[in-house]
Coordinates of C-alpha atoms and ligand atoms in Angstrom, one line a residue:
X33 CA 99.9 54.2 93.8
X34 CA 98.9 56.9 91.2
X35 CA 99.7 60.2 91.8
X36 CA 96.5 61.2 89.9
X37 CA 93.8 61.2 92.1
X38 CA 92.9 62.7 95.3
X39 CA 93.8 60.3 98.6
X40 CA 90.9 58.2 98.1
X41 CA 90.8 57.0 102.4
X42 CA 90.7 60.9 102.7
X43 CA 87.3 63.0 103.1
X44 CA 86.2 65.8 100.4
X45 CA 87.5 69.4 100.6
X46 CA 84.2 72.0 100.8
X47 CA 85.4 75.4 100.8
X48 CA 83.4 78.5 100.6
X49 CA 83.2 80.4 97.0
X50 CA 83.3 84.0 97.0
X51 CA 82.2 83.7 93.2
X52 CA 79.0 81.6 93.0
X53 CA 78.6 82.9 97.4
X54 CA 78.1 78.9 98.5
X55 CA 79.8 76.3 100.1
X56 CA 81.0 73.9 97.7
X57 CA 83.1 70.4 96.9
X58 CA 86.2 71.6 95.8
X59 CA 87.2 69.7 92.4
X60 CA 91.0 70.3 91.1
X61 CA 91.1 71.0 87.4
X62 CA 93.8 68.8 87.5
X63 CA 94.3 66.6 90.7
X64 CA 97.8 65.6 89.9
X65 CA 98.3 69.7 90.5
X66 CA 96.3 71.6 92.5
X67 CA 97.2 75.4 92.2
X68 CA 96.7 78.1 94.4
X69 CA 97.8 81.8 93.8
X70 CA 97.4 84.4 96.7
X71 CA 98.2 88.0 96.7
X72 CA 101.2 88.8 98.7
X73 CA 102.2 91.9 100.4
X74 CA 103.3 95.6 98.8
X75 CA 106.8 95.9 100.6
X76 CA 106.7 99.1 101.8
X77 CA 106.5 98.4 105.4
X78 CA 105.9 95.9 108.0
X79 CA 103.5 93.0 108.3
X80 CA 100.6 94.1 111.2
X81 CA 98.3 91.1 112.4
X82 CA 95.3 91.8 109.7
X83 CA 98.1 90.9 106.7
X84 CA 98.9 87.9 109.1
X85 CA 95.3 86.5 108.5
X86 CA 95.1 86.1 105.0
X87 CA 98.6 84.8 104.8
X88 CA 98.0 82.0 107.8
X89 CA 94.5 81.3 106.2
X90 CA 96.8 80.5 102.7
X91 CA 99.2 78.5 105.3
X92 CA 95.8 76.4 106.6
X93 CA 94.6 76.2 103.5
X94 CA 97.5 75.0 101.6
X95 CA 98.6 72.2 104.4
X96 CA 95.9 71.1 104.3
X97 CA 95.9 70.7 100.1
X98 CA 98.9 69.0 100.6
X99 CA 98.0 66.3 103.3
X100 CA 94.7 65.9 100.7
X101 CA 96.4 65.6 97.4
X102 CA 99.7 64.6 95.8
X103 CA 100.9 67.8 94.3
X104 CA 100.1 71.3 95.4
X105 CA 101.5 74.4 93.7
X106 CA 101.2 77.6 95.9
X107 CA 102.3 81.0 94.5
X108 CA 102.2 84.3 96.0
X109 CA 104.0 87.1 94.7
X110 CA 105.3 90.3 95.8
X111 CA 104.5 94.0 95.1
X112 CA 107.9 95.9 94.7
X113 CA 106.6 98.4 92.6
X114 CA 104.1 100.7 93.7
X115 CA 103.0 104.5 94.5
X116 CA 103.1 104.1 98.4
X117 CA 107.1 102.7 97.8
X118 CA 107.7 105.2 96.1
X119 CA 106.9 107.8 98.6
X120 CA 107.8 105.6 101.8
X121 CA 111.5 105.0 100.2
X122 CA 111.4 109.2 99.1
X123 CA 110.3 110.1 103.2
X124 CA 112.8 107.9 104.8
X125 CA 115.3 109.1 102.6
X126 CA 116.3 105.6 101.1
X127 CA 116.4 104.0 98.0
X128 CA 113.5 102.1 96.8
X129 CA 116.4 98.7 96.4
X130 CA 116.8 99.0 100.0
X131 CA 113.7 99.8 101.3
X132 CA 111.9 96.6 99.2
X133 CA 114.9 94.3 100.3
X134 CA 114.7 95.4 103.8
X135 CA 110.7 94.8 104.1
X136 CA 110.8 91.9 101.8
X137 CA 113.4 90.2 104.9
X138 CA 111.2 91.5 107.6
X139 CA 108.1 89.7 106.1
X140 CA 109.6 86.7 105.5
X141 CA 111.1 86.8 108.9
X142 CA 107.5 87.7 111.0
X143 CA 106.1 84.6 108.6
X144 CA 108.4 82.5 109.9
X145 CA 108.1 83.1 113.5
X146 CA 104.4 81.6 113.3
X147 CA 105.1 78.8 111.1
X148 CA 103.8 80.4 107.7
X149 CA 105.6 78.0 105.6
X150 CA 107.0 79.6 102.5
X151 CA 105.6 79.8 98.8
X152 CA 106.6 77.3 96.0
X153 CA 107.0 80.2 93.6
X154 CA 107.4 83.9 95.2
X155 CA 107.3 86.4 91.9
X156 CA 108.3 90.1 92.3
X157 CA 106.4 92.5 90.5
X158 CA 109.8 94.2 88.9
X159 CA 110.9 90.8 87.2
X160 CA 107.7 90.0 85.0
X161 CA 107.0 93.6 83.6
X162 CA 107.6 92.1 80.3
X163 CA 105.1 89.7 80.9
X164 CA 102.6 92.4 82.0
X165 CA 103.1 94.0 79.2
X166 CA 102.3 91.3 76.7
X167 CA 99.1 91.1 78.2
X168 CA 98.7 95.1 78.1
X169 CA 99.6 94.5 74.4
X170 CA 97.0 91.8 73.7
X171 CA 93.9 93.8 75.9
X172 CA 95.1 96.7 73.3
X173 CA 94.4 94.5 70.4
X174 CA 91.3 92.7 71.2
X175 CA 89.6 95.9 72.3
X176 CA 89.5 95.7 75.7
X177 CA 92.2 98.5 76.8
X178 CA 92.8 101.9 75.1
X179 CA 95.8 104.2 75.3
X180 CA 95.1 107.8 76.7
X181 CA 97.4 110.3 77.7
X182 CA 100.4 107.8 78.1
X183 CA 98.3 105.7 80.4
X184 CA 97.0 102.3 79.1
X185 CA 93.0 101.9 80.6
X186 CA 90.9 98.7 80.8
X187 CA 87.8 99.7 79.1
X188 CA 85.2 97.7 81.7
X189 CA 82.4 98.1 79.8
X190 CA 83.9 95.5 77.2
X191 CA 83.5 92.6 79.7
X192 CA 79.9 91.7 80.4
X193 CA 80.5 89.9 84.0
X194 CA 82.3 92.8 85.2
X195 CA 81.2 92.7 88.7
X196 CA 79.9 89.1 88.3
X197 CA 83.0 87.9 91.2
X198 CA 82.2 90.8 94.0
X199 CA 78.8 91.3 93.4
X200 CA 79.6 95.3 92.1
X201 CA 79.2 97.6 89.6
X202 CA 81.5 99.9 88.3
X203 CA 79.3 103.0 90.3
X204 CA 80.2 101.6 93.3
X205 CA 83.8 102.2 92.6
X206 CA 83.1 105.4 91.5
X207 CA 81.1 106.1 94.8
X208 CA 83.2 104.7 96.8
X209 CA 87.0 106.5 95.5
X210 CA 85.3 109.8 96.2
X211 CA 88.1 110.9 93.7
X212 CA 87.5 113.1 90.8
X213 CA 87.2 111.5 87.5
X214 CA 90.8 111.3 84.9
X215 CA 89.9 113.5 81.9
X216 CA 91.2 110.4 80.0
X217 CA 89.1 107.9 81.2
X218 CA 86.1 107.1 79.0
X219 CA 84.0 105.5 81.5
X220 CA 84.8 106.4 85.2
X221 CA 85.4 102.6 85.7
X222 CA 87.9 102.3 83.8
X223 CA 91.6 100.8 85.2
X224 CA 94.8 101.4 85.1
X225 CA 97.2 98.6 83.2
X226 CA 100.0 100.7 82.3
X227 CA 101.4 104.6 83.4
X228 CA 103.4 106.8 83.0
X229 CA 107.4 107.5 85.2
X230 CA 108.8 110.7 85.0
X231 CA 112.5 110.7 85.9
X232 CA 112.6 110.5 89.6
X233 CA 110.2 107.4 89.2
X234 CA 110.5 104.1 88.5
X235 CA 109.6 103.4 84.9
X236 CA 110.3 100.7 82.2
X237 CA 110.2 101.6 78.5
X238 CA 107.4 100.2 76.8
X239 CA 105.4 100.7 73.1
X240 CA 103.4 103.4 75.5
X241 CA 106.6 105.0 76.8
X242 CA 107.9 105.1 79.5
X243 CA 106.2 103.9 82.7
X244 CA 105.5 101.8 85.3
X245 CA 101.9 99.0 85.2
X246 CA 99.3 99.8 87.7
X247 CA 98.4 97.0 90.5
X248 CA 96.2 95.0 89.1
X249 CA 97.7 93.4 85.8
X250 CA 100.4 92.6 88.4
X251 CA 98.8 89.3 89.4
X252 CA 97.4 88.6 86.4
X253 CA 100.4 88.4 84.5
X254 CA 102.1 86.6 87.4
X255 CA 99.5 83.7 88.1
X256 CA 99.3 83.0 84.4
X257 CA 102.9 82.9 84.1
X258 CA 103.5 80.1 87.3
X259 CA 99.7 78.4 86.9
X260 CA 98.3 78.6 83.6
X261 CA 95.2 80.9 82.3
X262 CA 93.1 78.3 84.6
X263 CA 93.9 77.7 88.0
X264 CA 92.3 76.2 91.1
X265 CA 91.8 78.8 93.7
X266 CA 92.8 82.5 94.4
X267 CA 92.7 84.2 97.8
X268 CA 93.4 87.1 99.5
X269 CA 91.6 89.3 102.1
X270 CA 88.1 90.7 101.8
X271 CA 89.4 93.5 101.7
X272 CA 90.8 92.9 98.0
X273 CA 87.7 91.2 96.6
X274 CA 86.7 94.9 94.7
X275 CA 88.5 96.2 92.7
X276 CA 91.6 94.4 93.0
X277 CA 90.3 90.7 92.4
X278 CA 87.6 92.1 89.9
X279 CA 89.9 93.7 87.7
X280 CA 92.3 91.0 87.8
X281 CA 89.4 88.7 87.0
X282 CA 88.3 90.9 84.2
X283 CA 92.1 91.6 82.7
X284 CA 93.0 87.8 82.8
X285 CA 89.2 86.4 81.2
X286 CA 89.4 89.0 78.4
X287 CA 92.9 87.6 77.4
X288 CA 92.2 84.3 77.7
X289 CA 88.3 83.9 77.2
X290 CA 89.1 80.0 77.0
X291 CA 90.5 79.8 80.0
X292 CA 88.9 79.9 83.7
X293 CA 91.0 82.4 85.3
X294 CA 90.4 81.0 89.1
X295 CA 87.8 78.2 89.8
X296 CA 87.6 79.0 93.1
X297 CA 87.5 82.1 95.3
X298 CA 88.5 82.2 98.9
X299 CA 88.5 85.5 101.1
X300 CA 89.1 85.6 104.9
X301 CA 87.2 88.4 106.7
X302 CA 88.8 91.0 108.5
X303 CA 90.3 91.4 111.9
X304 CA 89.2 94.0 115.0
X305 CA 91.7 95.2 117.5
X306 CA 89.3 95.4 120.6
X307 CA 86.6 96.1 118.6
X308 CA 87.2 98.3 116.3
X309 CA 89.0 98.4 112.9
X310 CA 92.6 98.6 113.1
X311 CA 93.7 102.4 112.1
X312 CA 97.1 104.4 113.0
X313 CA 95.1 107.7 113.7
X314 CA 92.9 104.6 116.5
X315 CA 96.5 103.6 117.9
X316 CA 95.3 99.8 117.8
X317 CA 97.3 99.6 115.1
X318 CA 98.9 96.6 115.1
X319 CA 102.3 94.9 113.8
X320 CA 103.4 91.5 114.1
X321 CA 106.4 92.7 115.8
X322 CA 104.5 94.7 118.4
X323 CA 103.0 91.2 119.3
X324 CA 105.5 89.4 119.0
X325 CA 107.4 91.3 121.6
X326 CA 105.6 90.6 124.7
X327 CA 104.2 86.7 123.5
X328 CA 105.2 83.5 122.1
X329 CA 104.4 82.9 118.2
X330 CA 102.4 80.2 118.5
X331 CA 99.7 82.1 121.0
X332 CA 99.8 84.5 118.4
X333 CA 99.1 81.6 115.8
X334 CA 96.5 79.8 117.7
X335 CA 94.8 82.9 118.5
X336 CA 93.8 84.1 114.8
X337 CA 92.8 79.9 114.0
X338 CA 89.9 80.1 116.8
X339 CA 88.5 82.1 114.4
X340 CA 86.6 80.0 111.2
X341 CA 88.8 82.8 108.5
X342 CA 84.7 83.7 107.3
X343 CA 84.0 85.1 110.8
X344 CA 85.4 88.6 111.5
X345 CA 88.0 88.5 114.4
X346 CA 88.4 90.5 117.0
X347 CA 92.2 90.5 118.3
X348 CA 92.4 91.4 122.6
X349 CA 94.8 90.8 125.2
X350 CA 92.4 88.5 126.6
X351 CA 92.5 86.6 123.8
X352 CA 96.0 86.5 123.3
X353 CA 96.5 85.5 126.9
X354 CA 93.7 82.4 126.5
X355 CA 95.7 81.3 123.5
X356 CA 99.0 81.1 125.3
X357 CA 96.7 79.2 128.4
X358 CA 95.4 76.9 125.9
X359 CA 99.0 75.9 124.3
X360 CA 100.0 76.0 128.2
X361 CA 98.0 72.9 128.5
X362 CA 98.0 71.4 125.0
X363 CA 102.1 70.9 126.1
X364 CA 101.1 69.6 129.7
X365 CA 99.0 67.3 127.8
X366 CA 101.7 66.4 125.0
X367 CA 104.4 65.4 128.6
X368 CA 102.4 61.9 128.2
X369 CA 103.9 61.8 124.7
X370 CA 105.5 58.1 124.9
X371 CA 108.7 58.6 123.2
X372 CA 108.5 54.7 121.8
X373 CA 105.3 55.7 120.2
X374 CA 105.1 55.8 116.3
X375 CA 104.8 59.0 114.6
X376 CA 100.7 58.7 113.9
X377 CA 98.6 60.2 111.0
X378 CA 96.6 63.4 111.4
X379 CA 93.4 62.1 113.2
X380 CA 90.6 61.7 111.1
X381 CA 87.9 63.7 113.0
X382 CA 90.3 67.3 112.6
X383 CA 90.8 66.6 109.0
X384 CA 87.0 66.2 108.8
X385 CA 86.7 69.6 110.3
X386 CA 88.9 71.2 108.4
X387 CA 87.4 69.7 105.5
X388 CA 84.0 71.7 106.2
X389 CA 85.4 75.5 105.1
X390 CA 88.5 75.3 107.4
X391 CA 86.7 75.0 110.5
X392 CA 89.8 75.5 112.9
X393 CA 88.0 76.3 116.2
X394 CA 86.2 72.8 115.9
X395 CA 89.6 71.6 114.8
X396 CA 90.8 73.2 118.1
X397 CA 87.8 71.4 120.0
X398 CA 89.1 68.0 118.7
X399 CA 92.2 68.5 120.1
X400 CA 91.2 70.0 123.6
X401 CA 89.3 66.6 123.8
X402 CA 92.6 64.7 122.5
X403 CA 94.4 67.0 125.1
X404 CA 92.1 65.2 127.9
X405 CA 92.5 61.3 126.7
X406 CA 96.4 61.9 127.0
X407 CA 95.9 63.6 130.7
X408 CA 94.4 60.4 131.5
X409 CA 97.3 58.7 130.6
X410 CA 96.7 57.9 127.2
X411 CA 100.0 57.7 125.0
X412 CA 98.1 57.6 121.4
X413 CA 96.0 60.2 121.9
X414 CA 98.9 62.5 123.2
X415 CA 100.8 61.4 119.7
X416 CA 97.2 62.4 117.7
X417 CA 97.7 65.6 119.2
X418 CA 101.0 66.3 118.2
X419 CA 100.0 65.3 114.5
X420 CA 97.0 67.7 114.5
X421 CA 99.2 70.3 115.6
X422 CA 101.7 69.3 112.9
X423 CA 98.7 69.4 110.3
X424 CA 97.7 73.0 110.7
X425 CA 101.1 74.5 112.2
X426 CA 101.0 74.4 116.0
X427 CA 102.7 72.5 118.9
X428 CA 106.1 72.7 117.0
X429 CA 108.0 72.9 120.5
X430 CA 108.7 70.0 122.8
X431 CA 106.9 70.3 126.5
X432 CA 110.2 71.4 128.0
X433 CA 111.0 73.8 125.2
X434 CA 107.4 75.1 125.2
X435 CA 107.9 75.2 129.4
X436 CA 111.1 77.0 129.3
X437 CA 110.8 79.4 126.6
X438 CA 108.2 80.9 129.4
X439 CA 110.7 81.8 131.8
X440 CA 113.4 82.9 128.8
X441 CA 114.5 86.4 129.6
X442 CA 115.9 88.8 127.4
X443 CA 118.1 91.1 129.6
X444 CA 118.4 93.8 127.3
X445 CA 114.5 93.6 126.3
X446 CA 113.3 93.8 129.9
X447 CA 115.7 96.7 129.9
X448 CA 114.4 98.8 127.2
X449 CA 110.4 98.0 128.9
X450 CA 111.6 99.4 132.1
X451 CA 113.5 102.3 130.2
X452 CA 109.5 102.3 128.6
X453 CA 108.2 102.5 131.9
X454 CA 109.9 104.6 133.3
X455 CA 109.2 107.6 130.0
X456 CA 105.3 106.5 130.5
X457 CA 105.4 107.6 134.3
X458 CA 107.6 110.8 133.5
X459 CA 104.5 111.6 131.0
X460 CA 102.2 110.7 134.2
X461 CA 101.0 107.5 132.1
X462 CA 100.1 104.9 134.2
X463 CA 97.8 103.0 133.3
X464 CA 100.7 102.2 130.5
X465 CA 103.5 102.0 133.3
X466 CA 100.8 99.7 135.0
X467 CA 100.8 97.5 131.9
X468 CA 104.7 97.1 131.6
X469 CA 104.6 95.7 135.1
X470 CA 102.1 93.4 134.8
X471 CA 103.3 92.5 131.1
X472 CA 107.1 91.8 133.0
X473 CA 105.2 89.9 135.7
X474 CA 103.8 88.0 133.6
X475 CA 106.5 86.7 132.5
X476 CA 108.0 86.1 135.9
X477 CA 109.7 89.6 136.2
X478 CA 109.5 91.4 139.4
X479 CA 110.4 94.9 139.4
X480 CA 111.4 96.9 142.5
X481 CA 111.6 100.7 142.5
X482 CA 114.6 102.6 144.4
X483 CA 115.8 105.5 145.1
X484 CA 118.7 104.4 142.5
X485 CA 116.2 103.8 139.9
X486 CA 114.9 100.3 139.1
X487 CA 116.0 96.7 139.3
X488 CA 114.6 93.4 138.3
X489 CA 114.7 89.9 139.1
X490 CA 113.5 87.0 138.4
X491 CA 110.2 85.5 140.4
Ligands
ZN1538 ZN1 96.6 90.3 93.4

């Protein structure tokens, strides 16, 4: 069979454009490649649940790319240079080496535990600054960027669609940084590409001096270096649509003003934590350790796909808790697995769904009614199951794993929760002491209070 064309048996990718705001067919540029670059994480600290979505909607997205086509490319690089680095490395008293290494494992690590599967190609920042600055160099020369004050500056006002992705204006950056103006700036829009170190900071030497490149030309020089000046589709969160993707979009088309920069556009929405916006000052600020902790990956997982990645999410307990109930009986129904059964392909009806925008919670409805043929008793549609769990990353346990791993205790983590309780009824908090002993409960972990302090046991 050719290798050039998309699996004809297979139904037609339509993904949502953040570009032209519609649904449309996706069309590879070239279908014996399809590329995808995402924006990865600035490693300065740990992953919370709202970097999780972007990064598991790439995961959907790209599993699915590969079930639908030959040959998928999937980049997504990694910010290890950067202003908030710089001062997270200078407050914990570390150097920046070990503070980027150190977050760079622990992201890779979270990723893992929900089945993120890694990146084809995972650039850092810090090994393509001559790259970036070949770009710098030809924005310089074609009129576009303009040295000032040993900062290089995009000049937006040389790029007529600037604000054509995002639907913006420079103004609305202006109103929105509530920052005063750089003196060197000649319009207020204008960018960073390129600026200035002094000793204690990181800097490269460049025809500018030297200095360090500002976000943006980051991933520009990155995807064109791993993809090409036209590529198939760039994500990230909605949260990176303006200015980030903007100015990226603006650097890369002035460049290359043959090429495409991305065809395609796809931006998840953001998540809620009961509500409201996840903030540190809110305390519903939320890493993927924190959750982690207390419940298995995949409820974690499952959870964030009930959610179409257009439709804002709100992240509760409750929520969690259904997910882990719904895997509960996803397993119960995959114990009617017949263990002579062939392996089976991906039903059709969840790739259909998945093919309309990544709809996983109709994806997740086929395979609650898969999950009720094989409780009947039905062998093939307990196997269907398991392959739509392989397709978009869930059900990677067996029954008796999933079944056990519920009852797994950690001794020394039940330890430090009672240690946690104990501190939260010292401080005459307990509705939190409460919630340790109903979180240990839950996990069939009875606690009994003495007057030598407190034991546990298992239900
Ligand atoms: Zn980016």
């Amino acid at each position: 069979m050719s290798d050039t064309q998309p699996r004809p048996h297979l139904p037609r990718l339509h993904l949502h454009d953040s570009r032209t705001r519609s649904t449309v067919p996706f069309v590879p540029l070239a279908p014996d490649n399809v590329r995808v670059y995402y924006c990865g994480p600035t490693v300065y600290d740990l992953a919370h649940i709202g970097n999780l979505r972007a990064m598991l909607t790439a995961d959907v997205l790209v599993r699915l790319l590969r079930h639908l086509y030959p040959n998928v490319t999937y980049v997504r690089n990694i910010t290890d240079v950067d202003d908030k680095i710089n001062a997270r490395a200078h407050a914990n008293g570390e150097s920046i080496a070990d503070l980027t290494a150190r977050t760079i494992r622990d992201f890779h690590e979270d990723l893992a535990a929900v089945s993120i599967l890694p990146p084809d190609v995972e650039p850092r920042a810090t090994h393509h600054i001559g790259e970036m600055q070949d770009m710098i160099r030809s924005l310089i020369e074609s009129g576009h960027a303009y040295e000032a004050e040993g900062h290089v500056l995009f000049a937006v006002n040389t790029y007529p669609s600037y604000g054509a992705l995002s639907g913006r204006t420079p103004d609305d950056l202006i109103a929105g940084a509530r920052v005063e103006v750089a003196p060197y700036k000649r319009d207020p829009g204008d960018f960073v590409l390129w600026k200035p170190s002094d000793d204690q900071t990181p800097g490269w030497d460049s025809p500018w001096g030297r200095g360090r490149p500002g976000w943006h030309i980051e991933c520009s020089a990155m995807s064109q270096r791993y993809l090409g000046e036209s590529f198939d589709i760039h994500g990230g969160g909605s949260d990176l649509l303006f200015p980030h993707h903007e100015n990226e979009r603006a650097q890369s088309m002035c460049c290359h003003p043959h090429g495409r920069f991305a065809n395609h556009w796809v931006h998840n929405a953001m998540l809620l934590v009961n509500g409201e916006k996840m903030s540190k000052s809110l305390g519903n600020f939320l890493t993927v350790r924190d959750v982690l902790r207390d419940t298995p990956a995949e409820a974690l997982r499952l959870l964030l796909l009930r959610a179409q990645y257009r439709s804002v999410l709100n992240f509760t307990q409750e929520g969690l808790d259904e997910a882990k109930q719904m895997l509960d009986r996803f397993y119960r129904a995959l114990e009617n697995l017949d263990p002579m059964q062939d392996s089976v392909p991906a039903p059709g009806s969840v790739v259909q769904v998945l093919c309309d925008d990544l709809n996983t919670p109709r994806a997740l409805a086929e395979m609650h009614a898969l999950a009720d043929a094989a409780m009947t008793g039905d062998s093939r549609a307990a196997a269907q199951l398991k392959a739509a769990g392989n397709l978009i990353g869930l059900l990677q346990d067996t029954p008796e794993a999933w079944f056990r791993g519920g009852a797994k205790v950690d001794p020394a983590h039940v330890e430090r929760l009672i240690e946690e309780r104990l501190a939260a009824r010292k401080a005459r908090d307990f509705a939190r002491a409460d919630e340790i002993r109903n979180a240990l409960a839950a996990q069939g972990i009875v606690l009994e209070d003495g007057p030598q302090g407190t034991t546990w046991r298992q239900a």
